[in-house]
Coordinates of C-alpha atoms in Angstrom, one line a residue:
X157 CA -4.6 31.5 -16.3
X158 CA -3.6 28.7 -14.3
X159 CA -6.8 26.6 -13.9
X160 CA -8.5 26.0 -10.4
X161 CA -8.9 22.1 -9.1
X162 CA -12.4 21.4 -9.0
X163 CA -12.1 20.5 -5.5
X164 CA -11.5 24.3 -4.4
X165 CA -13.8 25.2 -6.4
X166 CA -17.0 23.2 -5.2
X167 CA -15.9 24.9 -2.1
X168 CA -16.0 28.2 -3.2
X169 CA -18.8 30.8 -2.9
X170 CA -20.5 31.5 -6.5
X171 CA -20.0 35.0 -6.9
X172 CA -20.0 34.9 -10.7
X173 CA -16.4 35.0 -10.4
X174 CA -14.3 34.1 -13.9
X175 CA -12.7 31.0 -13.2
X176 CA -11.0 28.3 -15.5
X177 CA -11.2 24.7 -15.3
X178 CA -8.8 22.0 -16.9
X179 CA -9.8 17.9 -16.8
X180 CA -11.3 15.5 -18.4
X181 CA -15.1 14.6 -19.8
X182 CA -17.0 12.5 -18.2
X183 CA -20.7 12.8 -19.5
X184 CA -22.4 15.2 -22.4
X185 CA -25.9 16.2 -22.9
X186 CA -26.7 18.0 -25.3
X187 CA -30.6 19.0 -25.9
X188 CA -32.4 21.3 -28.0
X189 CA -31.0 24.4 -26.2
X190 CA -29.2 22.9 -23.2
X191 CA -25.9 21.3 -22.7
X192 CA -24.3 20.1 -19.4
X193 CA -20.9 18.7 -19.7
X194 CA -19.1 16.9 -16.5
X195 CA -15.6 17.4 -16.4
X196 CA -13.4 15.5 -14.0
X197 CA -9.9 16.3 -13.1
X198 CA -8.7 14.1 -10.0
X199 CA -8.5 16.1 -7.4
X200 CA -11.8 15.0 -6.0
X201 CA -14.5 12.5 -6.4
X202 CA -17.3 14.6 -7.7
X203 CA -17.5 16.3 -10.8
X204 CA -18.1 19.8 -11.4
X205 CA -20.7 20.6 -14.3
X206 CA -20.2 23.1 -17.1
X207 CA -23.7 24.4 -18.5
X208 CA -24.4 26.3 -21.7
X209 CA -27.6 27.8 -22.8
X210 CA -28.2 28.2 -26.2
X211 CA -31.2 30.8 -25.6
X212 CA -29.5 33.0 -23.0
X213 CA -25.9 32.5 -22.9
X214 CA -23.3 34.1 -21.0
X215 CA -23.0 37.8 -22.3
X216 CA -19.0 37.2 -22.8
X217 CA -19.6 33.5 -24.0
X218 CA -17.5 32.7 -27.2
X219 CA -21.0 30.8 -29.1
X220 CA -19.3 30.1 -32.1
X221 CA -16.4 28.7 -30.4
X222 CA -18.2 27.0 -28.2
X223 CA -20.5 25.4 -30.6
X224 CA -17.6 24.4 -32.7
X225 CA -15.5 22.6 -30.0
X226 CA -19.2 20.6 -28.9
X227 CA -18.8 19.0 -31.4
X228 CA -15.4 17.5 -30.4
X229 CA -16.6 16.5 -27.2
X230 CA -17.2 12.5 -26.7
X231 CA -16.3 10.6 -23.2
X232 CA -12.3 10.7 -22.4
X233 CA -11.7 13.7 -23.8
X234 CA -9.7 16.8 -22.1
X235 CA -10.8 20.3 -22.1
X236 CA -10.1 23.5 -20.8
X237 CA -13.1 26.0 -20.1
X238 CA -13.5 29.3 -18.6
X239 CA -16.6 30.5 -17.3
X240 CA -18.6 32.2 -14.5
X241 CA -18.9 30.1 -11.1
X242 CA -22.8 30.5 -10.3
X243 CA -24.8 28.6 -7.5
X244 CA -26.2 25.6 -9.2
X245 CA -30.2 25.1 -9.7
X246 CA -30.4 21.8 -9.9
X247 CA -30.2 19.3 -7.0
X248 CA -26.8 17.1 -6.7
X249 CA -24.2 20.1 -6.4
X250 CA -23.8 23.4 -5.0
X251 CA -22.6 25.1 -8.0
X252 CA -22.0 25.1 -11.7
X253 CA -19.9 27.3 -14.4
X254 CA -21.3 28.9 -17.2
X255 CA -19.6 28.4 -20.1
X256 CA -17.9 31.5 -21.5
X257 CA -15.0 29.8 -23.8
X258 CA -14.0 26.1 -24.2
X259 CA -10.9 24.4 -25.9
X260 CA -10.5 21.0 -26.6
X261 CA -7.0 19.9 -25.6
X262 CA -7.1 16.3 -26.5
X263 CA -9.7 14.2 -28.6
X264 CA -10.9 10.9 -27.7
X265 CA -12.5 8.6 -30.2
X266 CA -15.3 6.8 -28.6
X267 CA -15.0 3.6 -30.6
X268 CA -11.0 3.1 -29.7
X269 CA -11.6 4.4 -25.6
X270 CA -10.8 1.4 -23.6
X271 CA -13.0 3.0 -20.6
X272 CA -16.8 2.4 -21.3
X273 CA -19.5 3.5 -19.0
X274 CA -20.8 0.2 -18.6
X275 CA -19.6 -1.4 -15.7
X276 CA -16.1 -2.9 -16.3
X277 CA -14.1 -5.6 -14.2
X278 CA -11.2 -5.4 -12.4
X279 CA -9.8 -8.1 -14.6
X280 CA -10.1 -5.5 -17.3
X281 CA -9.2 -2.5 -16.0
X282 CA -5.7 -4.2 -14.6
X283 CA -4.6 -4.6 -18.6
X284 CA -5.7 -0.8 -18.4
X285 CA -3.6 0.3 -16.0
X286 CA -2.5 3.2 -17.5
X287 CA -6.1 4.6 -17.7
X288 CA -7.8 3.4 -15.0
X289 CA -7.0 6.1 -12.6
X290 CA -9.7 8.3 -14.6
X291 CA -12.5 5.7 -13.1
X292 CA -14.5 6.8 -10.5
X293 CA -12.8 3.5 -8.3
X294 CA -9.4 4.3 -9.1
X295 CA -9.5 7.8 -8.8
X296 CA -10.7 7.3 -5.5
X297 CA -8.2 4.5 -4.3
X298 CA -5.2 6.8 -5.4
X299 CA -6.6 9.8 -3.5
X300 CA -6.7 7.6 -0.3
X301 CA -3.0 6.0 -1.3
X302 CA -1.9 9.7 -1.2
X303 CA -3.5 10.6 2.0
X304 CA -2.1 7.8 4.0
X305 CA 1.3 8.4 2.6
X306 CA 1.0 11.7 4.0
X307 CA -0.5 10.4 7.3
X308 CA 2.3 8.4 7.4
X309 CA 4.7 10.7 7.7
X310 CA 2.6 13.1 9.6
X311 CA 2.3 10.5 12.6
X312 CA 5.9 9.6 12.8
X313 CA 7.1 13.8 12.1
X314 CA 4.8 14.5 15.2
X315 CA 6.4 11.9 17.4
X316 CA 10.1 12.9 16.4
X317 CA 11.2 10.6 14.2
X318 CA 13.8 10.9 11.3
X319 CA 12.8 10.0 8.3
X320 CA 15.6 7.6 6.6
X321 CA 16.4 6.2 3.3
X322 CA 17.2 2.1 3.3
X323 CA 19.3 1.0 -0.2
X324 CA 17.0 -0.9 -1.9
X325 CA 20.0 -3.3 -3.6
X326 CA 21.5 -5.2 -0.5
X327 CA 23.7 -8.4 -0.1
X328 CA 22.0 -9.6 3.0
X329 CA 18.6 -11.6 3.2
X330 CA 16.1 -9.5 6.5
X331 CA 13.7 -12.4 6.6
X332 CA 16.1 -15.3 5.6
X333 CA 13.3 -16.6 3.0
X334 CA 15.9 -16.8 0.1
X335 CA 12.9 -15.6 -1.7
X336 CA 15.1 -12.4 -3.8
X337 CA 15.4 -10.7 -6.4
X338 CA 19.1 -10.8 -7.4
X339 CA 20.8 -7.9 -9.2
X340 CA 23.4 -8.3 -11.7
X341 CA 25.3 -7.0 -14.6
X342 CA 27.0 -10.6 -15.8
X343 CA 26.0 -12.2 -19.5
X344 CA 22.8 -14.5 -18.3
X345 CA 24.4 -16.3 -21.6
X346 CA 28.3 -17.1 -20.3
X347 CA 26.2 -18.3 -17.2
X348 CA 24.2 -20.5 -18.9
X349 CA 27.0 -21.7 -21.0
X350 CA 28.8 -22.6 -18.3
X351 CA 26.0 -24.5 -16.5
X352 CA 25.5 -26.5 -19.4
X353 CA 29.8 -27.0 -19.2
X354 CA 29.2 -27.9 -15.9
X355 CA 26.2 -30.3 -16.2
X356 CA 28.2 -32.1 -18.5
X357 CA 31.3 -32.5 -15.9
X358 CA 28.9 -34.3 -13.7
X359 CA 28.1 -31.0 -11.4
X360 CA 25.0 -31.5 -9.0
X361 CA 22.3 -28.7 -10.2
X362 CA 22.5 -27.4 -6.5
X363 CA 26.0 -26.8 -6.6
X364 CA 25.9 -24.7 -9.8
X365 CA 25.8 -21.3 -8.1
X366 CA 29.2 -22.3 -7.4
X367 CA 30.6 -21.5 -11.0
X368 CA 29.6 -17.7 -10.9
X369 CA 32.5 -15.3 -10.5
X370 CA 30.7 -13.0 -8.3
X371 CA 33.9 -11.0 -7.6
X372 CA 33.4 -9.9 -11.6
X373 CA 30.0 -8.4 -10.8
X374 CA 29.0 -4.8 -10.7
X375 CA 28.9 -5.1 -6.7
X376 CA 31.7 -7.9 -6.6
X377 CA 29.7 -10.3 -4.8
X378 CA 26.2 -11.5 -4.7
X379 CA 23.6 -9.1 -4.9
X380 CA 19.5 -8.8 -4.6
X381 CA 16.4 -5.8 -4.3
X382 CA 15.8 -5.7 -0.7
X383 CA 13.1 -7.4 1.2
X384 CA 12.9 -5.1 3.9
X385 CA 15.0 -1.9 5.4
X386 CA 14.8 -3.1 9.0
X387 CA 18.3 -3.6 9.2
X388 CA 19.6 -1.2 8.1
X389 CA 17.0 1.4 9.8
X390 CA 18.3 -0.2 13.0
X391 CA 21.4 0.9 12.2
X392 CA 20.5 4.3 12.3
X393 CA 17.8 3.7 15.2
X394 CA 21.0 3.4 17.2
X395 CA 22.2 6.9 16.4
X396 CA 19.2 8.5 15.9
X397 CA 17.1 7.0 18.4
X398 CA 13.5 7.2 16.6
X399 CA 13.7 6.3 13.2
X400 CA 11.2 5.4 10.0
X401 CA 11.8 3.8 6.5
X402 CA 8.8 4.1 3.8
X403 CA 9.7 2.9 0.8
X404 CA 9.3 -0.1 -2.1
X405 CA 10.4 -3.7 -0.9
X406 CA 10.6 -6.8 -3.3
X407 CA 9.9 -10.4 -2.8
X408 CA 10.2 -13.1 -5.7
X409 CA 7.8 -15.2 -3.8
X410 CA 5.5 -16.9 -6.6
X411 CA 2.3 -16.8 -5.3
X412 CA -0.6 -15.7 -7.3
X413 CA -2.9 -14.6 -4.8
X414 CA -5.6 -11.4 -4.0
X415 CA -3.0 -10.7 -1.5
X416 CA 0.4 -10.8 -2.9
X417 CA 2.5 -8.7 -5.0
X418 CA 6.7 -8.5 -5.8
X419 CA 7.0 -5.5 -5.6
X420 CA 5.0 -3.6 -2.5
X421 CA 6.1 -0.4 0.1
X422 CA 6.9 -1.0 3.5
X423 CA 6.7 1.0 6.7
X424 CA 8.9 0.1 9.0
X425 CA 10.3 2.3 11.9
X426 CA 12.9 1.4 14.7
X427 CA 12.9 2.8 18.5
X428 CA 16.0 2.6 20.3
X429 CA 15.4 1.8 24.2
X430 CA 11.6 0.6 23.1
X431 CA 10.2 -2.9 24.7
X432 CA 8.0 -5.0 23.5
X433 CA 5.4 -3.3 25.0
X434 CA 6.3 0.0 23.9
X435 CA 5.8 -1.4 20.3
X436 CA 2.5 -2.5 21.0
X437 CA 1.4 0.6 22.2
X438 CA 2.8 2.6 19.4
X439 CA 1.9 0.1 17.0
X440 CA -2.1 0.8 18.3
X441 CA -1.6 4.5 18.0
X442 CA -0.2 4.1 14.9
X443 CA -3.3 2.5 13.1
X444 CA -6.0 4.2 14.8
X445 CA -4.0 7.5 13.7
X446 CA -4.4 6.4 10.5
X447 CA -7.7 5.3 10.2
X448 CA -8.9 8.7 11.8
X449 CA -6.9 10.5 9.0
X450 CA -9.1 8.1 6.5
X451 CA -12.0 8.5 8.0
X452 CA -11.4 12.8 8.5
X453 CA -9.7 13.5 4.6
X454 CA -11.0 10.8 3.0
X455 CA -15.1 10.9 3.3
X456 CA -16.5 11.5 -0.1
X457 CA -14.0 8.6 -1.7
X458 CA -15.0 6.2 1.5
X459 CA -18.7 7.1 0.8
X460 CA -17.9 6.0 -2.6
X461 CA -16.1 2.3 -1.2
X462 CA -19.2 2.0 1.5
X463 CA -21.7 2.0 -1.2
X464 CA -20.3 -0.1 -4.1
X465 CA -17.3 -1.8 -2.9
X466 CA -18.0 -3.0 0.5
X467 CA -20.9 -2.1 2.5
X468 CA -20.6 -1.0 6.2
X469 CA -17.0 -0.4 5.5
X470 CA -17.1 3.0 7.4
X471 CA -18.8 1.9 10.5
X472 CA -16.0 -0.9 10.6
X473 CA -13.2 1.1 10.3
X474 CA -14.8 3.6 13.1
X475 CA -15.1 0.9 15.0
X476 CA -11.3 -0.6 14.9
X477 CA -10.5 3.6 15.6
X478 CA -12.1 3.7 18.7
X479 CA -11.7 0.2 20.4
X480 CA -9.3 -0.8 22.7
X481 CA -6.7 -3.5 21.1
X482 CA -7.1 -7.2 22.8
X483 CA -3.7 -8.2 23.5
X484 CA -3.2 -11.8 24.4
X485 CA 0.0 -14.8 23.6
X486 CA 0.1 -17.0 21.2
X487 CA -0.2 -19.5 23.6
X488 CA -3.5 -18.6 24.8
X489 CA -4.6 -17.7 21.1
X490 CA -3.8 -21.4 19.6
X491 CA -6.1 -22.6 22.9
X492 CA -8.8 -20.2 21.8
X493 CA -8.7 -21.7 18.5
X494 CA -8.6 -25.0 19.8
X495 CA -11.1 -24.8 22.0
X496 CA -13.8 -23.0 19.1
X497 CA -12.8 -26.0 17.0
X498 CA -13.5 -28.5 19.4
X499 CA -16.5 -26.5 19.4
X500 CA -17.6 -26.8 15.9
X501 CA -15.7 -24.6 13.9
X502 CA -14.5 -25.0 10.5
X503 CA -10.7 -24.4 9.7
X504 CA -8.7 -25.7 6.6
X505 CA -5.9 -25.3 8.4
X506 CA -5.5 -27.2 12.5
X507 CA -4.6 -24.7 14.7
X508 CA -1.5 -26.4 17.1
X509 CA 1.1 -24.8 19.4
X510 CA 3.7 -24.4 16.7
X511 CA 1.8 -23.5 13.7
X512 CA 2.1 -20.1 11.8
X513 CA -1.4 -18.6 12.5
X514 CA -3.3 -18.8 9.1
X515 CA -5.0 -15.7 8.0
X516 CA -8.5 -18.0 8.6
X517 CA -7.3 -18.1 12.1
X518 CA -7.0 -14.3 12.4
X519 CA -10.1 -13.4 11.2
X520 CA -11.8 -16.3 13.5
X521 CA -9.5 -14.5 16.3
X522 CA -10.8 -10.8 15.7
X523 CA -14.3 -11.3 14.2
X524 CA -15.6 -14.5 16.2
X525 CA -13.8 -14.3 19.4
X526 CA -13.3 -10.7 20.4
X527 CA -14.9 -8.9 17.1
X528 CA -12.5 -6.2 17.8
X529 CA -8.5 -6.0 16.6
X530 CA -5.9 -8.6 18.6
X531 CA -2.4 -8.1 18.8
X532 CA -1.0 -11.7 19.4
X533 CA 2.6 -11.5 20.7
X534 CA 5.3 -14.3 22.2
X535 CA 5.3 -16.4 19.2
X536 CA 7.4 -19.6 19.0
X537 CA 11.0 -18.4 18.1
X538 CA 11.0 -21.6 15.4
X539 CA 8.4 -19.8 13.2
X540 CA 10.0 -16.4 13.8
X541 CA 13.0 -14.3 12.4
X542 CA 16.4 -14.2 13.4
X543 CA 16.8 -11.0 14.9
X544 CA 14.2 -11.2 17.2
X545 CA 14.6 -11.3 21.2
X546 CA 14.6 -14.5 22.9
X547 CA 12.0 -15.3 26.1
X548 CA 13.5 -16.5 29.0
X549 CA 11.2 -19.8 28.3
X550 CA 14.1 -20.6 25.6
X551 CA 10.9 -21.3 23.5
X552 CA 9.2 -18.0 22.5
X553 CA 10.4 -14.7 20.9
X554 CA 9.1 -11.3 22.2
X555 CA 7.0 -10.8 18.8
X556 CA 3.8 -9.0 18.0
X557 CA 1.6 -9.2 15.2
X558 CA -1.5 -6.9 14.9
X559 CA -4.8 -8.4 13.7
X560 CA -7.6 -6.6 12.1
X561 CA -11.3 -8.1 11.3
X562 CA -11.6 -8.5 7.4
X563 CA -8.1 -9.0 6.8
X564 CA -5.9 -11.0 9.5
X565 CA -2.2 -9.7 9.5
X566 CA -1.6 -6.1 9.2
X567 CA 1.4 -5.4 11.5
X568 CA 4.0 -7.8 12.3
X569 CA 6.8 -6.1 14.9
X570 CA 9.3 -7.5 17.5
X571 CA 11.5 -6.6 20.1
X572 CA 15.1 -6.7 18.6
X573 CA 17.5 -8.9 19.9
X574 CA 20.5 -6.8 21.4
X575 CA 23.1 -9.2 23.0
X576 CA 25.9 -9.9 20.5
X577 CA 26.5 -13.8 21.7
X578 CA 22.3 -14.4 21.9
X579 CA 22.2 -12.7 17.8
X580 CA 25.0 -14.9 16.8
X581 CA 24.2 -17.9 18.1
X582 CA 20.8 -17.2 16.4
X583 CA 22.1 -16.7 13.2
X584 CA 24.5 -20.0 13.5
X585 CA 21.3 -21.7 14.4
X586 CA 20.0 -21.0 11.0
X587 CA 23.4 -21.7 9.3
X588 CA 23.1 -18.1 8.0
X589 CA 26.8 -17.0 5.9
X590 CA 27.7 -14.6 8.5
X591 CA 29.6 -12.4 6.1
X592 CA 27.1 -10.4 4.9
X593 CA 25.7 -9.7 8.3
X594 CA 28.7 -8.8 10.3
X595 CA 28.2 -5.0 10.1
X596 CA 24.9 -5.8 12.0
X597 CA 26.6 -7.7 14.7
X598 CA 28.6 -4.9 15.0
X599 CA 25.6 -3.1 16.8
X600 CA 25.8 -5.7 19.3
X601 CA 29.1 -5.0 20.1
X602 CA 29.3 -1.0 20.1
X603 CA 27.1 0.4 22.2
X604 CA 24.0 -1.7 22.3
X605 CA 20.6 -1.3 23.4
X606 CA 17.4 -2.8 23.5
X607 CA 15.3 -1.5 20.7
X608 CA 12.0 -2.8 18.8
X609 CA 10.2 -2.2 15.5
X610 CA 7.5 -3.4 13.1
X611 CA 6.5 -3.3 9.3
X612 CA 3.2 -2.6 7.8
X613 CA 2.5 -2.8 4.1
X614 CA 1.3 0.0 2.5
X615 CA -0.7 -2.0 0.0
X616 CA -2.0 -3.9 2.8
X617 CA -3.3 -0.7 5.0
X618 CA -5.1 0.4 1.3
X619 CA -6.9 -2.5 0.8
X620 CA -8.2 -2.7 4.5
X621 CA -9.0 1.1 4.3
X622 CA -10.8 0.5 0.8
X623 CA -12.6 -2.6 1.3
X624 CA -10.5 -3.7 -2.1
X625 CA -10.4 -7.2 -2.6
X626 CA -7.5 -7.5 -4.7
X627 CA -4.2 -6.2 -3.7
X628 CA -2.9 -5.5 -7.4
X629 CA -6.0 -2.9 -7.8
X630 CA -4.4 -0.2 -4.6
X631 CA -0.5 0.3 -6.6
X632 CA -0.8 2.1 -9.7
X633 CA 1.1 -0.7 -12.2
X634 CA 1.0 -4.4 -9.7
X635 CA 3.6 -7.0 -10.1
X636 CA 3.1 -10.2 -9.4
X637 CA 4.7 -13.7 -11.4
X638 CA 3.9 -12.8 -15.1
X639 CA 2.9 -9.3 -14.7
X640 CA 5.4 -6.6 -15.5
X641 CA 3.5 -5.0 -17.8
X642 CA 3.4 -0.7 -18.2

């Protein structure tokens, strides 16, 4: 019989009906004549209880085999049971199962089990990885991860998008950080040999990429794991019209931080004939969509984040749900800053026109100055990617970034440059090789139109909708510099 999730079956009716359940033990007691055994199997926070009574069993119940597989039964382990669903005496759940027959599937010695039930860091449980999704916290940020992933999709499906794929090994640099991954089959040895050849010849250390034969590689050229799949999403964005990429992005950026990781998924769709405007507007829909979605399917695991992990966490995020989104330059945002320090407030960072808002700033924006989300927009094109449209004022591009209280950054978006001679001279601004990116240009030059987009990080959305202070505790294995681990 295939078994029943626990989570269908705490909302079932207890009509004594057989059922079977498969997961994995949380607690045993076992007095004098009762047991109660809490079994756990993922679908759902709470745990359903199995109950035998020695003195009245269930007239089908198996004793012997019952009694004989108790004594198997420590913290960890996996069982299957079948028994009778019945309405629950005690206070804490709305029903039970009698135990009619029980199997251990897998032992678990109690002095080897890495999961204790005393409390246990995060620290710890990260060299766990592979078992901390059977915690009560990890169970519960997984749950939410799959939620939003469907939520993401649902929001863009609903709005007539087409879901795309972006390669995730690409020759061209999105962000222009340099900060990649690179991809390739030749002998790391033979390289080094030949920088060592080289060093000797008198060969300046910058110059040494110049010895590698990329036209020998798997690809023939130089190759790296992507940063983002804007591009190429815009690509389609101009065929398609409404398009989405959701999907892993990498960035060898080594920064150990609560808010950093190589390896991370990206959302990031692309509207064809969309201002910037029109990407504000969806870029508001689109987060108070998904904290509704949170807030709707996810209850019992956000109950769980509001009482342990971060208090008041629900009333926040019902509160960024309903509020209407400040939307105000950058300009006028650096002043605001400017004038609350003059004031007396504390940054480590000097807020000036010109400077990359710090995520200090962000939060003073959203939880000092307006306590509500800000999107900031018409940042100075020097601090700003390529590929974004120019203001007339030759000194701003028509960008966006969406600000959250507790967190700073959680959308950045832009309006897309579409002219072919404005993108270029961008690009020759930055001294970018222009060979990789010529197929982009090309959109310039066949059909153009203006068009607009924005990313959000996945990993970033959990943590805000957890309360989670680290970012390597919302992806099932993190990796960050040194960490590669499972």
């Amino acid at each position: 019989m295939v078994p029943t999730l626990i989570k269908d079956l705490l909302s079932s009716k207890p009509e004594s009906q057989k059922v079977t359940v498969c997961g994995w033990i949380r607690s045993v007691r076992d007095s004098k004549n009762l047991v109660f055994i809490q079994v756990n199997d993922g679908s759902c926070f709470a745990n359903i209880q199995l109950t035998f009574d020695r003195n009245s069993p269930s007239p089908n119940a198996n004793v012997n085999n019952i009694e004989e597989e108790l004594k198997k039964l420590n913290t960890g382990a996996s069982v299957r049971a079948e028994g009778l669903l019945i309405s629950s005496p005690a206070s804490g759940q709305a029903v039970e199962v009698t135990l009619e027959s029980l199997k251990t599937l897998g032992t678990c010695n109690p002095e080897e089990y890495p999961l204790q039930k005393n409390k246990m860091s995060m620290e710890y449980l990260r060299t766990n990885a592979h078992l901390r999704a059977r915690t009560n916290t990890f169970g519960a940020v997984y749950r939410v991860r799959n939620q939003m992933a469907f939520a993401v999709h649902s929001f863009f499906q609903e709005r007539g998008f087409q879901y795309i794929n972006a390669p995730e090994i690409t020759c061209s640099d999105c962000e222009g950080a340099g900060e990649m991954f690179q991809v390739t089959t030749l002998s790391m040895e033979k390289i080094a040999e030949l920088g060592v050849k080289a060093g000797a010849g008198g060969m300046k250390i910058e110059d040494a990429h110049k010895i590698v034969d990329y036209s020998k590689d798997f690809f023939g050229k130089k190759a790296s794991l992507t940063v983002s799949g804007q591009l190429e999403a815009e690509t389609m964005a101009t065929a398609l019209s409404r398009v989405y990429t959701f999907g892993p992005t990498f960035r060898a950026e080594n920064s150990n931080t609560p808010r950093h990781l190589a390896e991370f998924w990206m959302i990031e769709p692309e509207m064809a004939f969309f201002d910037l405007d029109d990407d504000m507007d969806i870029q508001e829909d689109f987060v108070k969509y998904l904290l509704n979605w949170a807030l709707t399917k996810c209850r019992s695991d956000l109950e769980f984040f509001d009482k342990r992990i971060q208090p008041g966490l629900i009333e926040s995020l019902e509160k960024v749900a309903k509020a209407k989104f400040v939307r105000i330059s950058y300009t006028d945002a650096i002043a605001k800053l400017e004038e609350a320090e003059k004031n007396g407030a504390k940054f480590e960072f000097k807020p000036y026109w010109g400077c990359d808002i710090a995520t200090e700033h962000e939060r003073y924006l959203t939880e000092k100055i307006f306590g509500c989300p800000v999107m900031v927009f018409n940042y100075p094109k020097e601090i700003k990617s390529f590929y974004m449209k120019q203001n007339d004022d030759g000194k701003t591009v028509k960008a966006v970034d969406v600000l959250v209280p507790g967190i700073g950054e959680l959308i950045g978006g832009s309006e897309r440059e579409e002219n072919y001679e404005k993108l270029l001279k961008a690009c020759e601004e930055r001294k970018m090789d222009m060979s990789n990116y010529q197929w982009y240009l090309d959109l310039r030059r066949f059909g153009t139109v203006p068009h607009s987009g924005f990313g959000l990080g996945f990993e970033r959305l959990i943590r805000y909708i957890t309360g989670m202070e680290n970012i390597r505790d919302v992806i099932p294995y993190p990796r960050a510099p040194k960490l590669a681990d499972f």
